[in-house]
Backbone as numpy.savetxt, mean C-alpha at the origin, in Angstrom:
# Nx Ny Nz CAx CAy CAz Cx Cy Cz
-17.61 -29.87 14.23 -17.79 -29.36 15.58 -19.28 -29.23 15.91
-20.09 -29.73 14.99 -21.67 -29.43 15.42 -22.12 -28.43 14.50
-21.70 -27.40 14.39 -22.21 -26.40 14.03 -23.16 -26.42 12.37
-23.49 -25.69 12.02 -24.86 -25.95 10.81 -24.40 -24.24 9.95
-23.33 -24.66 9.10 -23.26 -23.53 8.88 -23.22 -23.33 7.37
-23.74 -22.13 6.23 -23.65 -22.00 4.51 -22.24 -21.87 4.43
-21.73 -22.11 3.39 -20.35 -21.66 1.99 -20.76 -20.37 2.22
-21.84 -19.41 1.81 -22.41 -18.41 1.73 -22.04 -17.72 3.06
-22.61 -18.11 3.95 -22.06 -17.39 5.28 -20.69 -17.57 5.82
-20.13 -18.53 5.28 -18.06 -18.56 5.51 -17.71 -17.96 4.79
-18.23 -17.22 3.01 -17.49 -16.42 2.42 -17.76 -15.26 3.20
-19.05 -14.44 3.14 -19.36 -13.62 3.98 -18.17 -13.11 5.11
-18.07 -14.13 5.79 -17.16 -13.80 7.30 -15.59 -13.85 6.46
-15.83 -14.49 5.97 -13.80 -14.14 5.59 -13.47 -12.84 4.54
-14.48 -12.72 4.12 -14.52 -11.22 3.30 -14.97 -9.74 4.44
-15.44 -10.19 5.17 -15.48 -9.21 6.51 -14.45 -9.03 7.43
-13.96 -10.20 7.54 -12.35 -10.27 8.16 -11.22 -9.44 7.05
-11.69 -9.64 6.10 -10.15 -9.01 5.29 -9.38 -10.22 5.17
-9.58 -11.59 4.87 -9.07 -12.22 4.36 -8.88 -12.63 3.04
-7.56 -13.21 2.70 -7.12 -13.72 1.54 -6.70 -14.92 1.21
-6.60 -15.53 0.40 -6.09 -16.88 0.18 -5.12 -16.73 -0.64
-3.52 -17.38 0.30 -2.46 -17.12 -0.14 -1.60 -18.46 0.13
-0.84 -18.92 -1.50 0.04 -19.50 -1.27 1.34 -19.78 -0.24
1.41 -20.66 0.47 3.07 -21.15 1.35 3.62 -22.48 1.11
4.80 -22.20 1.34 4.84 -23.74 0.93 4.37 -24.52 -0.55
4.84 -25.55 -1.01 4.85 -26.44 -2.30 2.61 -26.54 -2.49
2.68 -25.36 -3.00 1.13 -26.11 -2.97 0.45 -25.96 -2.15
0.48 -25.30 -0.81 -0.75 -25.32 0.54 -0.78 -24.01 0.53
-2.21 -23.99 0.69 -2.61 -22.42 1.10 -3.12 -22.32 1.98
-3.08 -20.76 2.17 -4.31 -20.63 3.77 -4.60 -19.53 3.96
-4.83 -18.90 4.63 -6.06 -17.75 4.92 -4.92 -16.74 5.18
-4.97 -15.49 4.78 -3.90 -15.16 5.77 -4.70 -13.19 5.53
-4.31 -12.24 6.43 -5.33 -10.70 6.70 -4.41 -10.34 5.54
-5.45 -9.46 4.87 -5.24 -8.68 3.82 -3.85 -7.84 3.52
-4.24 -6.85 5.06 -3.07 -6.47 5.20 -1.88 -6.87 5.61
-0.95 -7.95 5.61 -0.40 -8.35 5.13 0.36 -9.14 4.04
-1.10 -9.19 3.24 -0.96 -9.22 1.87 -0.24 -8.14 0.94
-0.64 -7.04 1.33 -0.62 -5.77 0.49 0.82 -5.79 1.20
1.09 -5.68 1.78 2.34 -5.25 2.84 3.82 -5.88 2.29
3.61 -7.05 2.02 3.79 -7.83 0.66 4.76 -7.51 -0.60
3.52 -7.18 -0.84 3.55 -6.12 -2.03 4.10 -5.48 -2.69
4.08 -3.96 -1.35 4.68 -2.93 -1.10 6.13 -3.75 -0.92
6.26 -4.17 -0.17 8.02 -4.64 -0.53 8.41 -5.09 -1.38
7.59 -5.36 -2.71 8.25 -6.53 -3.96 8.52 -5.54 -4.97
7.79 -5.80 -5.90 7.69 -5.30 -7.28 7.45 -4.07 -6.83
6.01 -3.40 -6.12 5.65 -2.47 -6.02 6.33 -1.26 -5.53
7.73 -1.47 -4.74 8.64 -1.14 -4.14 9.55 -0.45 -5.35
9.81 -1.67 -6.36 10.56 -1.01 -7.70 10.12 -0.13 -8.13
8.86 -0.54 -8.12 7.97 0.50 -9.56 7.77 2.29 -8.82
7.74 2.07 -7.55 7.84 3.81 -6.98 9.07 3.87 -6.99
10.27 3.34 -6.36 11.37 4.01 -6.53 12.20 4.35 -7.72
11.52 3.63 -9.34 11.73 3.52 -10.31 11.19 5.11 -10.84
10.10 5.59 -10.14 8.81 6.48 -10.96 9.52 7.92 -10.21
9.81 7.42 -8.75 10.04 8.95 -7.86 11.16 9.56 -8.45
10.79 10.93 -7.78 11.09 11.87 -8.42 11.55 13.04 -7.18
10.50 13.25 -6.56 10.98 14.27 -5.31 9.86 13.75 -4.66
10.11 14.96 -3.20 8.21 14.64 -2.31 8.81 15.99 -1.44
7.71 16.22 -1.04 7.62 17.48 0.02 6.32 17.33 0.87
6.63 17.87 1.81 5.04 17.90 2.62 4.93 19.20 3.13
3.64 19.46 3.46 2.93 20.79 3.87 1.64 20.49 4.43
1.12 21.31 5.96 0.29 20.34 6.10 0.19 19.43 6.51
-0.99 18.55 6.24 -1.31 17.55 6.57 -1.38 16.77 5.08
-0.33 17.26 4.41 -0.12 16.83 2.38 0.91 16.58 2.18
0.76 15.17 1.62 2.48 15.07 0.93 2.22 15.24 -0.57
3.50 15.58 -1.36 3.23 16.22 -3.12 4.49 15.08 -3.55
4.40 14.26 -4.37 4.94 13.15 -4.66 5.39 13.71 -5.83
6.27 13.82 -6.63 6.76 14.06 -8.04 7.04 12.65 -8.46
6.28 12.12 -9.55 6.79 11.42 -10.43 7.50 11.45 -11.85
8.22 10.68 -12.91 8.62 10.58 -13.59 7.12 10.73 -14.96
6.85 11.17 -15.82 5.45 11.34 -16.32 5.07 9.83 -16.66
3.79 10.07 -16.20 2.94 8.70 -16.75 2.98 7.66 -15.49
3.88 7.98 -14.42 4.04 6.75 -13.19 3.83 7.35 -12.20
2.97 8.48 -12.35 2.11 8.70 -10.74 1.03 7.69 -10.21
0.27 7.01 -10.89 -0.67 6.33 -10.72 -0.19 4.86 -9.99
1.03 4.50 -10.20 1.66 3.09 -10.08 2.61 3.63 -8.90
2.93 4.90 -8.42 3.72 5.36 -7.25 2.40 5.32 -6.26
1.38 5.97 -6.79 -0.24 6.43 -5.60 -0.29 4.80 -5.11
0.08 3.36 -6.00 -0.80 2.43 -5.91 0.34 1.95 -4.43
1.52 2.37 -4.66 2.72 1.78 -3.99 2.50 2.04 -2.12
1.97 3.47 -2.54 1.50 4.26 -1.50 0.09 3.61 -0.27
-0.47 3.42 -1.84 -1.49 2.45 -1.02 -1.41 1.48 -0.49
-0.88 0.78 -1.11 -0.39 -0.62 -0.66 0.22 -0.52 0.84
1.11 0.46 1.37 1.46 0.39 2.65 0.69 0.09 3.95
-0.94 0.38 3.34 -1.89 0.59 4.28 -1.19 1.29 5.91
-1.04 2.30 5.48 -0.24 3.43 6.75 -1.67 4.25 7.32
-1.67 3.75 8.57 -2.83 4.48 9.82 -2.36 5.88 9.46
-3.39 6.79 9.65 -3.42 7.85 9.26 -3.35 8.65 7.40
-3.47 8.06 7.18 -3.03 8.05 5.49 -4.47 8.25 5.46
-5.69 9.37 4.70 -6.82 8.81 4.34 -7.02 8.77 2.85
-5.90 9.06 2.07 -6.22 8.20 0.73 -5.29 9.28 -0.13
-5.05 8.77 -1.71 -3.95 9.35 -1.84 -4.83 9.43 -4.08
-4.20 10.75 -4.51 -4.99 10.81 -5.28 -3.76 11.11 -6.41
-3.90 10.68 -7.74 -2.79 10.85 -8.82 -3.16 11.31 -9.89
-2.06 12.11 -10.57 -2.38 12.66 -11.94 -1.28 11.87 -12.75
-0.88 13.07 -13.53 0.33 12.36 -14.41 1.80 11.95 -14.36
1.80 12.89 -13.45 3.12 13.01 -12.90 3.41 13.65 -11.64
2.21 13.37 -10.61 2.13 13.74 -9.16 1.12 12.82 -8.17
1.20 12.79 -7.29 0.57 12.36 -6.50 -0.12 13.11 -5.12
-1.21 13.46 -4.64 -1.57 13.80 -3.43 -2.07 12.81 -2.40
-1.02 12.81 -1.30 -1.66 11.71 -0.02 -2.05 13.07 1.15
-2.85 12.31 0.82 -4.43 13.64 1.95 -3.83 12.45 3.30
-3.24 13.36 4.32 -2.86 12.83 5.58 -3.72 13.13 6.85
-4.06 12.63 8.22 -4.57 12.86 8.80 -4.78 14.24 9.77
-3.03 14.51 10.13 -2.29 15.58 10.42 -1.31 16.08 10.10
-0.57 17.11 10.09 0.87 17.17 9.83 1.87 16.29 10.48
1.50 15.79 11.78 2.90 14.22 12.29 3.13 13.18 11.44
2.02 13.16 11.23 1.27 12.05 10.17 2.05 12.12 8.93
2.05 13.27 8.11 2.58 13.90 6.76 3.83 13.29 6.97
4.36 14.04 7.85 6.01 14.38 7.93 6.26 12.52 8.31
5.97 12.13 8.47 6.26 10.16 9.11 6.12 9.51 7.87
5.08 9.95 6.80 4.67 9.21 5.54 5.90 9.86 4.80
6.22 10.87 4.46 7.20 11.96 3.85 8.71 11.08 4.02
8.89 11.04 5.33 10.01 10.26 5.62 10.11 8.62 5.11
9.21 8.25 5.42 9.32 6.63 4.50 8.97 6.63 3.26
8.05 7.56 2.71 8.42 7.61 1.24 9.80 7.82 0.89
10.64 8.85 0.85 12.16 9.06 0.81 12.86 7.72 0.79
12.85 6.78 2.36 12.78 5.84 2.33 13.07 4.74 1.60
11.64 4.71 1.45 11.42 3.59 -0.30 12.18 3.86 -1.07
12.02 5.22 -1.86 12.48 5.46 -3.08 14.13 5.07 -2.87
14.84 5.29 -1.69 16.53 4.87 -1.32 16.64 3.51 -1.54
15.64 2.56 -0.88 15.97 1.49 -1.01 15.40 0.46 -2.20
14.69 0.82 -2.84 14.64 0.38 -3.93 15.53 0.65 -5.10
16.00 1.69 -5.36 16.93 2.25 -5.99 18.30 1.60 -5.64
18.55 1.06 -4.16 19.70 0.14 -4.21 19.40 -1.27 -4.00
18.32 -1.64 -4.52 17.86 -3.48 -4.62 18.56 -3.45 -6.25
C-alpha cells in the first residue's frame, strides 16, 4: 500500500492492541483480541479446573470470598481472571481462598452470581 513501515513497529502495534496469534482452521492463523482469547479459556479447561476446586463463595461489599478445595485457590483466582469481567479490579489467592476486590457491591453480587454459575456448569460438563 506504499507505506514504509519496521517488524519492530507492527509488533509494537499488535501488542498495544491486545493481540494474539491464534489458530482456525487446518493450519491458518490470524490475529484475533486477547480478550477473546482468554474468554476461551475460561470456557474450556479453565472452566473444569474452578468448578473442580469450588467450594462455596459469598460476597460482602464490594468482595467476593471464594472457598476452594486446598491447594486450588490459585487455579480458581486464574479462572476468575480469565473472564476479564469490567469491574473486577483483580483477584488475590491463598490456599484455599480467593479474594476478588470488586468495583462496587452491583458489581460483587453479578461476579458472585456467575461464579455459582460456573461452578453448576462445569460440574455438569
Amino acid at each position: 500500500m506504499g507505506h514504509v513501515i519496521t517488524q519492530a513497529t507492527i509488533s509494537r502495534d499488535i501488542k498495544e492492541l491486545g493481540l494474539v496469534k491464534a489458530m482456525y482452521g487446518e493450519g491458518r492463523y490470524r490475529y484475533a483480541r486477547l480478550a477473546a482469547e482468554k474468554e476461551r479459556a475460561a470456557n474450556g479447561r479453565v472452566l473444569n479446573v474452578f468448578a473442580e476446586a469450588f467450594v462455596s463463595q459469598r460476597y460482602a461489599g464490594n468482595m467476593v470470598v471464594v472457598r476452594t478445595l486446598p491447594g486450588m485457590a490459585q487455579g480458581a483466582a486464574s479462572a476468575v481472571d480469565a473472564l476479564g469481567e469490567g469491574g473486577v479490579l483483580g483477584s488475590i489467592a491463598g490456599d484455599d481462598t480467593v479474594f476478588v476486590i470488586c468495583e462496587d457491591a452491583g458489581v460483587a453480587s453479578a461476579i458472585s452470581g456467575k461464579l455459582e454459575g460456573m461452578a453448576r456448569k462445569g460440574r455438569m460438563a
